[in-house]
Coordinates of C-alpha atoms and ligand atoms in Angstrom, one line a residue:
X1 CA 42.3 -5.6 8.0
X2 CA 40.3 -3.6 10.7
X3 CA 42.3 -3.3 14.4
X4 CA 41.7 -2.7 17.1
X5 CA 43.2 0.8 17.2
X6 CA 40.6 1.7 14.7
X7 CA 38.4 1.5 17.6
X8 CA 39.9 3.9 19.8
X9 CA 38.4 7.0 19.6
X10 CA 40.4 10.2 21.3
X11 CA 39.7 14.1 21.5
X12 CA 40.2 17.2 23.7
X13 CA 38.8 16.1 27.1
X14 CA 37.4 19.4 27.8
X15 CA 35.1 19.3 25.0
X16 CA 34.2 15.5 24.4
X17 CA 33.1 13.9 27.6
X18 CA 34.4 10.0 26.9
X19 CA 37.9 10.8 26.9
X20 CA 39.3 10.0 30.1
X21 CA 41.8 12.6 32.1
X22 CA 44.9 11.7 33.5
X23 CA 45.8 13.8 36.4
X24 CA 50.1 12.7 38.0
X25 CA 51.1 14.2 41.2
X26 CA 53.7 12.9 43.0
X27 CA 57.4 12.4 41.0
X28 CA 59.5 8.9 39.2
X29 CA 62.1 7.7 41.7
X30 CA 62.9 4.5 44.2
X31 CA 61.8 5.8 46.8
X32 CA 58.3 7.8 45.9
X33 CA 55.4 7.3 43.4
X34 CA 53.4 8.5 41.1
X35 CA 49.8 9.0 41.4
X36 CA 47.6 8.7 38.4
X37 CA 44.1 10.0 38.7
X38 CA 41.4 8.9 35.9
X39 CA 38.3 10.1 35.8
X40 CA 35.6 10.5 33.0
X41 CA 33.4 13.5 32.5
X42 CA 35.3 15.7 34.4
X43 CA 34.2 18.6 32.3
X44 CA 31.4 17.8 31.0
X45 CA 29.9 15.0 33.1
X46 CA 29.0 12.0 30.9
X47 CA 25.4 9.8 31.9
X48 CA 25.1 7.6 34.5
X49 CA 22.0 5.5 34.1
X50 CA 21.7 1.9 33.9
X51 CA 20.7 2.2 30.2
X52 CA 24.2 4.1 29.5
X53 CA 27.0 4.7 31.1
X54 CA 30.8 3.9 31.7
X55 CA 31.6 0.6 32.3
X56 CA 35.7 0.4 33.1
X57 CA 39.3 2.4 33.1
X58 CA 42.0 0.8 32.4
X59 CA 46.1 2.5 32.5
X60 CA 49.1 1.2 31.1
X61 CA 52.4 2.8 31.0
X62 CA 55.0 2.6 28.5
X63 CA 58.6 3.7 29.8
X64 CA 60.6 5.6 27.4
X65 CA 62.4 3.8 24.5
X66 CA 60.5 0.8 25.7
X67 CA 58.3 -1.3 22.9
X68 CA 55.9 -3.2 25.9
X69 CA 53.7 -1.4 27.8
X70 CA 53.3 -2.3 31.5
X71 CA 49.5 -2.8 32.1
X72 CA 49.1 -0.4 35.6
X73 CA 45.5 -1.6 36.6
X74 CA 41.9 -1.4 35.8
X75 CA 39.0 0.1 37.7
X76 CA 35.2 -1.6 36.4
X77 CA 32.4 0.8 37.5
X78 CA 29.4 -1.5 37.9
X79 CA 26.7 -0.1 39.9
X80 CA 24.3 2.2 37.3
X81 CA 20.8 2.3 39.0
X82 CA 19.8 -1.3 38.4
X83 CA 17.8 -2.6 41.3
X84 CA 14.9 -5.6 41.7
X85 CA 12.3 -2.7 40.9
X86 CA 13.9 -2.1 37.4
X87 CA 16.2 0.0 35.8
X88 CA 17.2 3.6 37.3
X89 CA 15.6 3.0 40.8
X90 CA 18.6 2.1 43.2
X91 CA 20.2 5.5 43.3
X92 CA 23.4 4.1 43.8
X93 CA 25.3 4.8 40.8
X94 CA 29.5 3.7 40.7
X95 CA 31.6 7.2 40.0
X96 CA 34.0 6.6 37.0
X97 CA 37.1 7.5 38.7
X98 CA 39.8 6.0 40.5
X99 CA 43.3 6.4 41.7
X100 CA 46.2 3.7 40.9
X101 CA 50.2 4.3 41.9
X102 CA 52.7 3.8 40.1
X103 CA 56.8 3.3 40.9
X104 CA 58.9 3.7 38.4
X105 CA 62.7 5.2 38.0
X106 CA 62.0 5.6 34.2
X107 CA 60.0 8.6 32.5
X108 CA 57.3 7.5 30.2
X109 CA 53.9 7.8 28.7
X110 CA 50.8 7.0 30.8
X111 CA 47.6 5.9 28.2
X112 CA 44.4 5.1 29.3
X113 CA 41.5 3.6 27.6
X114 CA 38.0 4.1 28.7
X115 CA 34.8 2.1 27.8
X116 CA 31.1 3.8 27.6
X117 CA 28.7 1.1 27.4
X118 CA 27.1 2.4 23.9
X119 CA 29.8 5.2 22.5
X120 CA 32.8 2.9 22.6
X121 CA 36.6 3.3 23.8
X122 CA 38.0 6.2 23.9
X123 CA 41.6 6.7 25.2
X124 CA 44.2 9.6 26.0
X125 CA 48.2 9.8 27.3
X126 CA 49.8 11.6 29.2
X127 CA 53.6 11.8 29.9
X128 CA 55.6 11.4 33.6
X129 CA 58.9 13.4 33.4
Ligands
FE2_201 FE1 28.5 7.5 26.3

């Protein structure tokens, strides 16, 4: 049977520019949060034209010894040039990044997933100690 992991595609970010990056600051704890940065391209910027591009992040987090993830939030990116004179002529293109906070007194594993509009999902982790 095929599943749906056999869709997700992941690699170093630095040299393969689907993969999203997960950048924390900020620490677990009742009284603070943690900030989780995802952006796409970040090294090696990735297209942004109407004809391909990426269309949504989406962040989960899975607290240690836990089976469920939690699903964090999701950020769609849906402006890519489009306009009523065609394709590529708006100039307003949607950045694929975006910042979601987290509170949580447990460590865990963030994951994202990432979606480009022809090249798939692609998806990376990174832990909160
Ligand atoms: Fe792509």
């Amino acid at each position: 049977m095929f599943e749906f992991k056999d869709l997700y595609q992941s690699a170093d970010w630095k040299k393969e520019k689907h993969v999203p990056v997960i950048e924390l600051s900020g620490k677990i704890g009742k009284d603070s949060n943690v900030s989780i940065k995802v952006s796409v391209g970040k090294e090696i910027q990735h297209p942004n034209t109407t004809a391909h591009h990426i269309r949504w992040v989406e962040v989960y987090f899975l607290p240690d010894g836990e089976k469920f993830p939690y699903e964090i939030g999701r950020a769609e990116f849906t402006s890519h040039g489009e306009s009523a004179q065609g394709t590529d002529t708006s100039a307003v293109y949607s950045h694929p990044e975006a910042v979601l906070n987290l509170k949580t007194e447990k460590p865990g594993v963030v994951l994202s997933s990432s979606y480009c509009n022809i090249h798939g999902l692609w998806q990376s982790s990174k832990e909160i100690k």
